[in-house]
mmCIF file of C-alpha atoms in Angstrom:
data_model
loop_
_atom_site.group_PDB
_atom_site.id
_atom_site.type_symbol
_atom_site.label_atom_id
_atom_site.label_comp_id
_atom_site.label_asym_id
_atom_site.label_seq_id
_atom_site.Cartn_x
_atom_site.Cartn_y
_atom_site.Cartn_z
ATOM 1 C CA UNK A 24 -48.478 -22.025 16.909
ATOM 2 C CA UNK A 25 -50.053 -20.722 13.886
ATOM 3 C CA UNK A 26 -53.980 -20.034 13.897
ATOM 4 C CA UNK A 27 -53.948 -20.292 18.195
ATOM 5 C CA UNK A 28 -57.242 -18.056 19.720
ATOM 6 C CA UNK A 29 -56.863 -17.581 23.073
ATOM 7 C CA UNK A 30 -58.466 -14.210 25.120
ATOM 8 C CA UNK A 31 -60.201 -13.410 28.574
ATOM 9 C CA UNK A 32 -63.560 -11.299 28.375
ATOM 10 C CA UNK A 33 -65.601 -10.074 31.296
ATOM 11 C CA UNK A 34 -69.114 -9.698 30.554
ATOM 12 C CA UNK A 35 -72.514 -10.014 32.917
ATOM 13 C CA UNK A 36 -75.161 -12.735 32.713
ATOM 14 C CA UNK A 37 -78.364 -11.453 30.179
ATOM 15 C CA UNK A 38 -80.398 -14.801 31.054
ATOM 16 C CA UNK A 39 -80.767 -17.697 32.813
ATOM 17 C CA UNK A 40 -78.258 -20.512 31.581
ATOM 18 C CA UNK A 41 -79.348 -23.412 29.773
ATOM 19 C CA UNK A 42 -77.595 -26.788 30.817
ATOM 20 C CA UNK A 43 -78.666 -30.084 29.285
ATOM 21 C CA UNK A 44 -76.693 -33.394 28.627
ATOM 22 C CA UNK A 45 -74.996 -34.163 25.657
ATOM 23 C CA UNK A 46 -76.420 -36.134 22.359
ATOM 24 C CA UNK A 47 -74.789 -39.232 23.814
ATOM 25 C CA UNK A 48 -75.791 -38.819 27.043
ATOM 26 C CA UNK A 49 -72.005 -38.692 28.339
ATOM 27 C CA UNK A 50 -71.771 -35.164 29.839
ATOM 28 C CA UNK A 51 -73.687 -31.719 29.990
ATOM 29 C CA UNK A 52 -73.125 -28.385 28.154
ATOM 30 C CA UNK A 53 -73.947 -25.314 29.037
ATOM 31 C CA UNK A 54 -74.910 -22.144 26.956
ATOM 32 C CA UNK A 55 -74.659 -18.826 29.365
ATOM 33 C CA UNK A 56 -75.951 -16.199 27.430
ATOM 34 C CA UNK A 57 -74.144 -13.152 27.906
ATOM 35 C CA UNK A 58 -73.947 -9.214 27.102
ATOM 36 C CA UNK A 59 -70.593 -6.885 27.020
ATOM 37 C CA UNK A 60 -70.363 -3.398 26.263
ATOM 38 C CA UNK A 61 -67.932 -3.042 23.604
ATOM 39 C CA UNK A 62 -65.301 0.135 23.547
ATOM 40 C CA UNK A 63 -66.628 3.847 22.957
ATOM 41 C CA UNK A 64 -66.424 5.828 19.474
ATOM 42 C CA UNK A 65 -64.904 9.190 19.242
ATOM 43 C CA UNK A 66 -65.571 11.140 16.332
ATOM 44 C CA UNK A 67 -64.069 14.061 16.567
ATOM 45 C CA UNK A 68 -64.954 15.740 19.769
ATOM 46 C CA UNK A 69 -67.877 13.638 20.540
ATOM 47 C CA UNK A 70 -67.997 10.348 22.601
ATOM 48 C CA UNK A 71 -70.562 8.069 21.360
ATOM 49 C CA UNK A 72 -71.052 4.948 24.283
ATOM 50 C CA UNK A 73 -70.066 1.444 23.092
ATOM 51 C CA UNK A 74 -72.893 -0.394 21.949
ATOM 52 C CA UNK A 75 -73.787 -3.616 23.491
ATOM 53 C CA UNK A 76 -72.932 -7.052 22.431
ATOM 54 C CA UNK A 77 -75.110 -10.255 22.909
ATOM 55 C CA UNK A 78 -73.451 -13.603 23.087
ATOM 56 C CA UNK A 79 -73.842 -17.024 24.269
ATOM 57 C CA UNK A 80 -70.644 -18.787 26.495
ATOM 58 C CA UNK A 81 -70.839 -22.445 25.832
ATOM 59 C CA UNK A 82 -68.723 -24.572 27.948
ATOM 60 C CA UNK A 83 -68.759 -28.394 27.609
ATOM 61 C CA UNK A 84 -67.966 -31.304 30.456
ATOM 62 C CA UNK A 85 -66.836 -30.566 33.913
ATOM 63 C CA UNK A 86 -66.862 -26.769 32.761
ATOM 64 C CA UNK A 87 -70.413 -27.316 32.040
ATOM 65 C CA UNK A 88 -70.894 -28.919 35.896
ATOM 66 C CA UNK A 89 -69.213 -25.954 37.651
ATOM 67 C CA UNK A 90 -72.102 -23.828 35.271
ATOM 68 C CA UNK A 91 -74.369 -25.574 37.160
ATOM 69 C CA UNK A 92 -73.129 -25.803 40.730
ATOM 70 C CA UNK A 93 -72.858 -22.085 40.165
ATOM 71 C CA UNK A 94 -76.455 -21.291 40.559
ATOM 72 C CA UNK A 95 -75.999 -17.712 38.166
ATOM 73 C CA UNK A 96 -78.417 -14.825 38.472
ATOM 74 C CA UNK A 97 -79.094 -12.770 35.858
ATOM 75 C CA UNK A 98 -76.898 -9.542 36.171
ATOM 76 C CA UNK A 99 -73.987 -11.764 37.394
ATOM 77 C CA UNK A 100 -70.552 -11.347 36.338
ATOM 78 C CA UNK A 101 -68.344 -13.592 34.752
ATOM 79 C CA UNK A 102 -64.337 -13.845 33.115
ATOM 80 C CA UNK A 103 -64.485 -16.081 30.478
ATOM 81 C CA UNK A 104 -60.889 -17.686 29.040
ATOM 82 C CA UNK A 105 -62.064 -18.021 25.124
ATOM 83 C CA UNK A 106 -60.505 -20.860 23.494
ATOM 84 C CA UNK A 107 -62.629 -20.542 20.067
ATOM 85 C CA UNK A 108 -65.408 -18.164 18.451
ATOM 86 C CA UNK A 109 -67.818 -20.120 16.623
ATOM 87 C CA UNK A 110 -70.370 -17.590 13.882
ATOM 88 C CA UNK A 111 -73.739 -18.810 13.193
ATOM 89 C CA UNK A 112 -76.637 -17.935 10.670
ATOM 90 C CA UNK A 113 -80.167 -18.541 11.082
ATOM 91 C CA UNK A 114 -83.889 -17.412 9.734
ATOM 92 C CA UNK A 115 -85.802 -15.629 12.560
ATOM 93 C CA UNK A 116 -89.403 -16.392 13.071
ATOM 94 C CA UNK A 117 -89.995 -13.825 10.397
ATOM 95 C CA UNK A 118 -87.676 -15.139 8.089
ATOM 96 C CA UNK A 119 -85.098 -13.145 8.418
ATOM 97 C CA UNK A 120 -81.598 -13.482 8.011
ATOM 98 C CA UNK A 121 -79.589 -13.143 11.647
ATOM 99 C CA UNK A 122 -76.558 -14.139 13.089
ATOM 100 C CA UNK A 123 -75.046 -14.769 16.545
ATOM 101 C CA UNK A 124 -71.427 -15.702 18.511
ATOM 102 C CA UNK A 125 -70.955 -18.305 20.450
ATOM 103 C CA UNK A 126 -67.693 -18.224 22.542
ATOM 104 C CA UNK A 127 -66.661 -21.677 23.240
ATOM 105 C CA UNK A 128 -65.096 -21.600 27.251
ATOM 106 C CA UNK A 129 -61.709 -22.987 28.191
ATOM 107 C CA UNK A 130 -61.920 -21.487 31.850
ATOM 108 C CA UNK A 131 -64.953 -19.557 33.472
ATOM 109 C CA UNK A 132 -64.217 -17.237 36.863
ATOM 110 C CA UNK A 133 -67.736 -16.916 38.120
ATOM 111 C CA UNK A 134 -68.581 -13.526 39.800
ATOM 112 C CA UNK A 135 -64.897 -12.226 40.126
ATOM 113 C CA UNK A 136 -63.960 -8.869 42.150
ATOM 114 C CA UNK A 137 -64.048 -5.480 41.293
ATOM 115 C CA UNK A 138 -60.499 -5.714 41.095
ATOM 116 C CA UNK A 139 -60.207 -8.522 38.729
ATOM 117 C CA UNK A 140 -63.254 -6.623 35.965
ATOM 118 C CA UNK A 141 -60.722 -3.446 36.970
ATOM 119 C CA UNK A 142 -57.326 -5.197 35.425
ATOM 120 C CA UNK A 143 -59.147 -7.259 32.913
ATOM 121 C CA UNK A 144 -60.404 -4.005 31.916
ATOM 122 C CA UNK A 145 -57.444 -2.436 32.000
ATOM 123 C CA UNK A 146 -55.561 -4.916 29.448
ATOM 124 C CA UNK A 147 -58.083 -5.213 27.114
#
């Protein structure tokens, strides 16, 4: 299929999630906002660290419920199945321009092993 998005990242919890119902009152949603360290630079000889990435993990529905049977701590890890990146632009309190990811959630592993971060490590 042309146009298909569909990728795993592991990343830890930054805050608390939010979880509220939906406009019409039929579900929840979740936002789980999130922080990865992307890839290292080398320039030349020198290794600079990957900087870090903020994002939020929004899952909708019954993916939303398991959010919130969870109970997540900040600092807890999480493997997130992406099934669509959604860019946003806003004005900051100071009026200025900023923009954020949201990573819309087809399947969430909360807190997986070592050995699971390890291999989705590894393939990334």
């Amino acid at each position: 299929m042309i146009g298909m998005l569909n990728f795993t990242l592991t990343a830890f919890v930054e805050k608390p999630p939010h979880i509220a119902p939906t406009k019409n009152q039929s579900s929840l949603w979740a936002s789980i906002p999130i922080c990865l360290r992307l890839p290292n630079v080398i320039e030349g000889d020198t290794v600079h660290p990957g900087r870090l990435h903020y994002a939020q993990v929004k899952a909708f529905g019954v993916l939303a419920t398991r959010v919130q049977d969870e109970s997540l701590n900040v600092g807890d890890w999480i493997t997130v199945t992406v099934r669509d990146v959604q860019a946003r632009g806003y004005l900051n309190k100071q009026n200025q321009p900023r923009g954020s990811i949201d990573y819309i959630a087809a399947a969430i592993d909360f807190r997986p092993s070592r050995e699971h971060i390890a291999a989705a490590t590894a393939t990334a």
